[in-house]
Short mmCIF file of C-alpha atoms in Angstrom, two decimals:
data_model
loop_
_atom_site.label_atom_id
_atom_site.label_comp_id
_atom_site.label_asym_id
_atom_site.label_seq_id
_atom_site.Cartn_x
_atom_site.Cartn_y
_atom_site.Cartn_z
CA MET A 1 186.43 135.25 139.80
CA THR A 2 184.48 137.59 137.63
CA LEU A 3 180.82 137.19 136.68
CA HIS A 4 181.87 136.50 133.09
CA ASP A 5 184.15 133.64 134.18
CA GLU A 6 181.36 132.10 136.33
CA LEU A 7 178.82 132.21 133.48
CA GLN A 8 181.37 130.64 131.14
CA ARG A 9 182.01 127.84 133.65
CA ILE A 10 178.27 127.10 133.93
CA ALA A 11 177.87 127.12 130.14
CA ASP A 12 180.78 124.67 129.72
CA ARG A 13 179.16 122.19 132.14
CA ALA A 14 175.55 122.50 130.73
CA PRO A 15 174.27 119.68 128.44
CA VAL A 16 174.13 120.41 124.75
CA ALA A 17 170.54 120.43 123.24
CA ASP A 18 170.33 118.40 120.04
CA VAL A 19 167.66 120.17 117.90
CA PRO A 20 166.93 118.56 114.52
CA SER A 21 167.63 120.88 111.63
CA ASP A 22 164.07 120.46 110.12
CA THR A 23 162.13 121.39 113.29
CA TRP A 24 161.11 124.83 112.03
CA ARG A 25 160.08 123.46 108.65
CA ARG A 26 157.87 120.77 110.22
CA ALA A 27 156.19 123.31 112.51
CA ARG A 28 155.31 125.51 109.55
CA ARG A 29 153.77 122.53 107.71
CA ALA A 30 151.62 121.65 110.76
CA ARG A 31 150.43 125.23 111.04
CA THR A 32 149.53 125.31 107.34
CA ARG A 33 147.65 122.00 107.67
CA ASP A 34 145.58 123.33 110.62
CA ARG A 35 144.62 126.42 108.64
CA ALA A 36 143.57 124.31 105.65
CA LEU A 37 141.37 122.08 107.82
CA ALA A 38 139.69 125.13 109.37
CA LEU A 39 139.03 126.66 105.97
CA SER A 40 137.65 123.35 104.66
CA ALA A 41 135.28 123.06 107.61
CA ALA A 42 134.06 126.62 107.10
CA ALA A 43 133.54 126.00 103.39
CA ALA A 44 131.57 122.86 104.17
CA ALA A 45 129.33 124.76 106.61
CA VAL A 46 128.70 127.52 104.07
CA ALA A 47 127.99 124.93 101.36
CA LEU A 48 125.52 123.21 103.68
CA VAL A 49 123.63 126.47 104.24
CA ILE A 50 123.58 127.29 100.53
CA GLY A 51 122.46 123.78 99.69
CA ALA A 52 119.64 123.95 102.23
CA VAL A 53 118.46 127.28 100.86
CA THR A 54 118.32 125.96 97.29
CA TRP A 55 116.83 122.60 98.32
CA LEU A 56 114.03 123.71 100.62
CA PRO A 57 111.76 125.54 98.10
CA HIS A 58 111.47 122.41 96.00
CA ARG A 59 110.02 120.50 98.95
CA ALA A 60 106.59 121.84 97.94
CA GLU A 61 106.39 118.92 95.53
CA PRO A 62 105.35 115.80 97.48
CA PRO A 63 106.70 112.38 96.52
CA ILE A 64 104.93 110.69 93.65
CA ALA A 65 102.41 108.05 94.68
CA ASP A 66 103.45 104.48 94.01
CA SER A 67 100.19 103.79 92.13
CA ASP A 68 98.56 105.62 89.23
CA ALA A 69 95.09 104.26 90.04
CA LEU A 70 92.52 106.98 90.70
CA GLY A 71 91.35 107.03 94.30
CA VAL A 72 90.55 108.96 97.46
CA PRO A 73 93.53 109.15 99.89
CA ASP A 74 93.18 107.43 103.25
CA HIS A 75 94.52 110.61 104.92
CA LEU A 76 93.72 114.24 104.16
CA TYR A 77 95.87 116.99 105.69
CA ALA A 78 95.23 120.68 106.28
CA VAL A 79 97.28 123.16 104.24
CA PRO A 80 99.59 125.39 106.34
CA GLU A 81 98.18 128.89 106.85
CA ARG A 82 101.24 130.51 105.26
CA MET A 83 100.26 129.01 101.90
CA SER A 84 97.16 131.27 101.94
CA ASP A 85 99.11 134.53 102.42
CA ARG A 86 97.76 137.46 100.42
CA ASP A 87 99.37 140.56 98.99
CA ASN A 88 98.08 144.06 99.76
CA ASP A 89 95.73 143.90 96.76
CA GLY A 90 94.21 140.62 97.97
CA SER A 91 96.02 138.40 95.46
CA TRP A 92 97.69 135.18 96.53
CA MET A 93 101.38 135.58 97.33
CA ARG A 94 102.68 132.02 97.06
CA ASP A 95 104.10 130.68 93.82
CA GLU A 96 102.43 127.36 94.55
CA VAL A 97 98.99 128.89 93.84
CA THR A 98 98.05 128.39 90.18
CA ASP A 99 95.27 129.71 87.94
CA ASP A 100 95.40 126.59 85.76
CA PRO A 101 92.80 124.08 87.05
CA THR A 102 93.89 121.43 84.55
CA VAL A 103 96.97 120.67 86.71
CA VAL A 104 94.55 118.65 88.85
CA GLY A 105 93.22 116.33 86.15
CA VAL A 106 90.75 114.34 88.24
CA GLY A 107 90.20 115.45 91.82
CA ALA A 108 89.73 113.19 94.84
CA ALA A 109 88.86 115.75 97.52
CA ALA A 110 88.39 119.51 97.74
CA TRP A 111 87.91 122.19 100.38
CA VAL A 112 88.63 125.87 101.09
CA THR A 113 91.15 127.10 103.67
CA TYR A 114 90.04 129.52 106.37
CA GLN A 115 91.62 132.37 104.37
CA GLY A 116 89.56 131.47 101.29
CA LEU A 117 92.03 129.46 99.16
CA PRO A 118 90.60 126.43 97.24
CA VAL A 119 92.48 123.15 97.64
CA VAL A 120 92.00 120.13 95.37
CA VAL A 121 93.82 116.83 95.95
CA GLY A 122 94.64 114.95 92.76
CA ALA A 123 93.10 111.49 92.46
CA ALA A 124 95.99 110.04 90.42
CA ASP A 125 98.92 110.92 92.68
CA GLY A 126 97.63 112.65 95.82
CA ARG A 127 99.25 116.01 95.04
CA TYR A 128 97.75 119.04 96.75
CA HIS A 129 96.84 121.78 94.27
CA LEU A 130 96.17 125.36 95.39
CA LEU A 131 93.86 127.02 92.85
CA ASP A 132 93.28 130.66 91.99
CA LEU A 133 89.83 130.17 90.49
CA PRO A 134 88.54 132.98 88.24
CA ASP A 135 86.31 135.37 90.28
CA PHE A 136 86.07 132.87 93.12
CA VAL A 137 83.98 134.48 95.85
CA GLY A 138 86.71 133.60 98.35
CA ASN A 139 89.01 136.07 96.58
CA ASN A 140 86.82 138.77 98.11
CA TRP A 141 88.13 139.17 101.65
CA ALA A 142 84.71 140.16 103.02
CA SER A 143 83.21 136.81 102.04
CA ALA A 144 86.36 134.72 102.56
CA VAL A 145 86.46 135.23 106.32
CA GLY A 146 83.29 135.52 108.38
CA LEU A 147 79.75 134.22 108.34
CA ASP A 148 79.66 133.64 104.58
CA SER A 149 82.57 131.23 104.24
CA PRO A 150 83.07 130.17 100.60
CA VAL A 151 82.76 126.55 99.51
CA VAL A 152 83.73 124.34 96.57
CA ALA A 153 82.04 121.09 95.53
CA LEU A 154 83.68 118.26 93.61
CA SER A 155 81.51 116.23 91.24
CA PRO A 156 81.13 112.52 92.15
CA ASP A 157 83.49 111.52 89.33
CA GLY A 158 86.07 114.15 90.36
CA ARG A 159 86.20 115.82 86.95
CA GLU A 160 84.33 119.04 87.71
CA LEU A 161 84.52 121.61 90.48
CA ALA A 162 81.59 123.89 91.33
CA TYR A 163 82.10 127.13 93.24
CA GLY A 164 80.47 130.47 93.98
CA TYR A 165 81.71 133.43 91.95
CA ALA A 166 81.47 137.22 92.24
CA VAL A 167 82.72 139.73 89.66
CA PHE A 168 83.99 143.01 91.10
CA GLY A 169 84.36 145.28 88.09
CA ALA A 170 84.38 149.03 87.43
CA ASP A 171 80.65 149.30 88.29
CA SER A 172 80.88 147.39 91.58
CA THR A 173 80.10 150.46 93.68
CA THR A 174 76.95 151.40 91.74
CA GLU A 175 75.62 148.15 90.23
CA PRO A 176 74.76 144.71 91.68
CA ILE A 177 77.66 142.26 91.81
CA PRO A 178 77.32 139.60 89.06
CA SER A 179 77.38 136.38 91.07
CA GLY A 180 76.23 132.78 91.11
CA ILE A 181 77.78 129.36 90.47
CA ARG A 182 80.53 128.38 88.07
CA VAL A 183 81.55 124.84 87.15
CA VAL A 184 85.09 124.28 85.89
CA ASP A 185 86.20 121.09 84.15
CA LEU A 186 89.46 120.06 85.85
CA THR A 187 90.59 118.07 82.81
CA THR A 188 89.92 120.62 80.05
CA GLY A 189 89.55 123.97 81.83
CA ASP A 190 86.11 124.60 80.28
CA LEU A 191 83.98 126.94 82.39
CA ARG A 192 80.20 126.98 82.77
CA GLN A 193 78.51 129.95 84.45
CA VAL A 194 75.05 130.07 86.00
CA PRO A 195 74.01 133.47 87.46
CA VAL A 196 72.02 133.61 90.68
CA PRO A 197 70.26 137.01 90.89
CA GLY A 198 69.40 138.73 94.14
CA LYS A 199 69.61 142.34 95.35
CA GLU A 200 73.29 143.40 95.23
CA GLY A 201 74.38 139.87 94.43
CA THR A 202 74.11 136.45 96.08
CA VAL A 203 76.86 134.80 98.11
CA ILE A 204 76.72 131.02 97.58
CA SER A 205 77.09 129.25 100.93
CA ARG A 206 76.46 125.57 100.10
CA ILE A 207 76.65 123.43 96.92
CA GLU A 208 75.63 119.79 96.46
CA TRP A 209 75.85 117.49 93.40
CA SER A 210 73.33 114.81 92.52
CA PRO A 211 74.70 111.22 92.67
CA GLY A 212 75.10 111.07 88.89
CA GLY A 213 76.63 114.55 88.64
CA SER A 214 73.79 115.93 86.50
CA TRP A 215 72.01 118.35 88.89
CA LEU A 216 73.26 120.93 91.37
CA ALA A 217 71.52 122.22 94.49
CA PHE A 218 72.67 125.21 96.50
CA THR A 219 71.86 127.78 99.16
CA GLY A 220 72.88 131.41 99.15
CA VAL A 221 72.44 134.77 100.84
CA PRO A 222 71.30 137.80 98.77
CA GLN A 223 73.24 140.88 99.86
CA ASP A 224 71.77 144.31 100.65
CA THR A 225 75.25 145.82 100.34
CA TRP A 226 78.37 144.21 98.95
CA THR A 227 81.76 145.79 98.27
CA ARG A 228 85.29 144.53 98.15
CA MET A 229 85.71 145.19 101.87
CA SER A 230 82.24 144.74 103.38
CA MET A 231 78.92 142.98 102.98
CA ALA A 232 75.56 142.95 104.76
CA SER A 233 72.32 141.03 104.40
CA HIS A 234 69.03 141.49 106.27
CA GLY A 235 66.71 139.34 104.15
CA ARG A 236 65.94 135.64 103.80
CA ALA A 237 68.29 133.12 102.25
CA VAL A 238 67.53 131.31 99.00
CA LEU A 239 67.64 127.66 97.99
CA GLY A 240 68.15 126.77 94.36
CA ARG A 241 68.75 124.04 91.82
CA ILE A 242 70.44 123.91 88.42
CA ALA A 243 69.37 121.44 85.75
CA PRO A 244 71.86 119.71 83.42
CA ASP A 245 73.33 122.21 80.94
CA ALA A 246 70.99 124.94 82.26
CA GLN A 247 72.09 128.56 81.95
CA HIS A 248 69.81 129.82 84.72
CA ALA A 249 69.08 128.69 88.27
CA GLU A 250 65.70 128.13 89.87
CA THR A 251 65.43 129.60 93.37
CA ARG A 252 62.99 129.84 96.25
CA ALA A 253 63.13 131.54 99.65
CA VAL A 254 64.32 129.55 102.65
CA GLY A 255 64.80 130.60 106.26
CA ASN A 256 68.45 129.59 106.64
CA SER A 257 71.35 129.31 104.20
CA ASP A 258 73.09 126.68 106.32
CA VAL A 259 70.46 123.96 105.95
CA PRO A 260 71.39 120.36 105.11
CA LEU A 261 70.26 119.53 101.59
CA SER A 262 70.62 117.05 98.75
CA VAL A 263 69.40 116.63 95.18
CA ASP A 264 68.72 113.51 93.15
CA ASP A 265 69.31 112.94 89.43
CA GLY A 266 65.71 113.92 88.68
CA GLY A 267 66.14 117.36 90.23
CA THR A 268 64.20 116.75 93.44
CA VAL A 269 65.73 118.70 96.31
CA LEU A 270 65.44 117.60 99.94
CA TRP A 271 66.38 119.88 102.83
CA ARG A 272 65.84 120.16 106.56
CA ASN A 273 64.69 123.43 108.14
CA GLY A 274 62.41 122.82 111.11
CA GLY A 275 61.38 119.57 109.40
CA LEU A 276 61.93 117.83 106.08
CA HIS A 277 60.99 119.69 102.90
CA THR A 278 60.89 118.47 99.30
CA TRP A 279 61.06 120.39 96.04
CA GLY A 280 60.19 118.19 93.07
CA THR A 281 58.38 114.95 92.38
CA GLY A 282 61.03 112.45 93.45
CA ARG A 283 61.34 110.69 96.79
CA PRO A 284 64.95 111.24 97.97
CA ARG A 285 66.12 109.48 101.13
CA PRO A 286 66.70 111.62 104.26
CA GLY A 287 69.97 109.79 104.91
CA SER A 288 71.57 111.79 102.12
CA LEU A 289 71.29 115.08 104.01
CA GLU A 290 74.19 114.48 106.41
CA ALA A 291 76.28 112.45 103.93
CA LEU A 292 79.09 113.53 101.62
CA GLY A 293 77.71 111.14 99.04
CA ARG A 294 76.97 107.53 98.34
CA ILE A 295 79.79 105.15 97.49
CA ALA A 296 79.53 102.41 94.87
CA ASP A 297 78.09 99.77 97.20
CA GLY A 298 75.23 102.07 98.24
CA ARG A 299 76.45 103.05 101.70
CA TRP A 300 76.47 106.70 102.79
CA LEU A 301 79.83 108.39 103.35
CA VAL A 302 79.62 110.62 106.43
CA ARG A 303 82.00 112.90 108.31
CA THR A 304 82.10 112.64 112.11
CA GLY A 305 84.33 113.86 114.93
CA THR A 306 85.99 117.16 115.78
CA ALA A 307 87.89 119.56 113.55
CA ASP A 308 91.25 118.26 114.84
CA ASN A 309 90.38 114.58 114.80
CA ASP A 310 87.54 113.74 112.44
CA VAL A 311 87.04 110.94 109.92
CA LEU A 312 85.07 109.82 106.90
CA SER A 313 83.29 106.54 107.49
CA VAL A 314 80.55 104.20 106.28
CA THR A 315 78.24 102.01 108.32
CA ASP A 316 77.58 98.36 107.60
CA PRO A 317 73.78 98.06 107.14
CA ASP A 318 73.72 94.47 108.49
CA THR A 319 75.88 94.81 111.61
CA GLY A 320 75.67 98.55 112.24
CA ARG A 321 79.44 98.61 112.56
CA ARG A 322 81.18 101.81 111.47
CA HIS A 323 84.20 101.51 109.16
CA ILE A 324 86.65 104.41 109.10
CA LEU A 325 87.92 105.11 105.59
CA VAL A 326 89.68 108.49 105.73
CA ASP A 327 91.45 110.30 108.58
CA ILE A 328 91.08 114.09 108.33
CA ILE A 329 93.92 116.06 109.89
CA GLY A 330 93.01 119.63 110.87
CA ILE A 331 90.70 120.52 107.96
CA ASP A 332 88.00 122.93 109.11
CA GLY A 333 84.84 123.76 107.20
CA SER A 334 83.22 121.88 104.36
CA LEU A 335 84.83 118.98 102.53
CA SER A 336 83.86 117.48 99.18
CA VAL A 337 84.86 113.97 98.03
CA ALA A 338 84.66 112.23 94.66
CA THR A 339 82.59 109.28 95.86
CA ASP A 340 82.62 107.52 92.45
CA LEU A 341 86.34 106.88 93.05
CA MET A 342 85.56 104.62 96.03
CA PRO A 343 84.68 101.20 94.55
CA PRO A 344 83.75 98.39 96.97
CA ASN A 345 87.01 96.50 96.45
CA ARG A 346 89.27 99.55 97.01
CA LEU A 347 87.54 102.28 99.01
CA THR A 348 90.68 104.38 99.55
CA VAL A 349 94.32 104.46 98.46
CA HIS A 350 97.47 105.37 100.31
CA ARG A 351 99.13 108.65 99.32
CA PRO A 352 102.20 110.37 100.81
CA GLU A 353 101.72 113.26 103.21
CA PRO A 354 102.28 116.61 101.45
CA ASP A 355 105.71 118.15 102.09
CA TRP A 356 105.23 121.92 102.05
CA PRO A 357 108.10 124.42 101.75
CA VAL A 358 109.54 125.60 105.04
CA SER A 359 108.26 128.88 106.46
CA GLU A 360 110.27 132.07 105.98
CA GLU A 361 110.91 132.27 109.73
CA ARG A 362 112.38 128.79 109.93
CA LEU A 363 114.36 129.35 106.75
CA SER A 364 115.87 132.54 108.20
CA LEU A 365 116.69 130.68 111.41
CA LEU A 366 118.40 127.88 109.48
CA ILE A 367 120.49 130.35 107.47
CA GLY A 368 121.43 132.22 110.64
CA LEU A 369 122.52 129.04 112.41
CA GLY A 370 124.56 127.98 109.40
CA VAL A 371 126.34 131.31 109.16
CA ALA A 372 126.98 131.28 112.91
CA ALA A 373 128.45 127.79 112.62
CA ALA A 374 130.71 128.87 109.78
CA ILE A 375 131.93 131.87 111.77
CA ALA A 376 132.54 129.69 114.83
CA VAL A 377 134.63 127.23 112.79
CA LEU A 378 136.64 130.08 111.29
#
């Protein structure tokens, strides 16, 4: 028997395979369906990344408060450092920084970041406003970071903001720096300027309002040299006061610019520097020196604790019990509060925590992970 005959015999005895005629067509459909699902998953991943990129920048706007009543928030939060980034020329880089103070309306609290950026929290909705104030002394890097940290002071009714200014013009290298205190109306934008003379200019280091918002008291440091990049002072500090609607400040020498001080509505200034000192004919109470102001029921509002866990509180005069009103989260340096907005029946209001835009590093990481996920699906 030949090999051909043997193979034929085996083939005749082998079972016949019954293959449906549409097998190939069904396999092609399954393959097409798998490809479509993969493409859909990839498209969804890419859409997720694109949606996140377009959604994240708008997170700078915090949720609207559920009440339009003016008030001081029961929590105050530090602004992320990235919001104070500067360009090479010293200008603020973030789009969230505005030169229009009227976006605030009435302020509830105000402070300056470590990098010299003013922050004012709106009293109506709790929004955090980053302000590029005209000629704010904190715009000058030399005075924004270092011993002469800039300050802002909110009037008791929250409608005006006082700050130190310094004008660096074409004659800055040869002439004294025009400097002093400016007061901006947060509802109208009107600006009042009060020069404070002194050598090459005076850096304002502390500002206090009188309880009725009529007088201002301040301390400052006259500079022996002052440029855009450096400053130096070897003389004594000054203490001053500004009368209602005055165009000039009264000053006198004082040993230290960082002294506790207060001023009453008659213009009498009280400060502590190796003992209590009074300037004027009034009789202000020493308790006002360490306080941020007096609330409507007469109690002093004070700040106590550490930079990472401090609070604003009042003390019950009858029991001596301390009542915590505001939790302060990570805000270093001075803080100013509109104490007139703290009536006895509603000392603080609840406001949402600010929701700042994500950092560039985290945004880049999110985009990278999304792209990697899309590639993996494909």
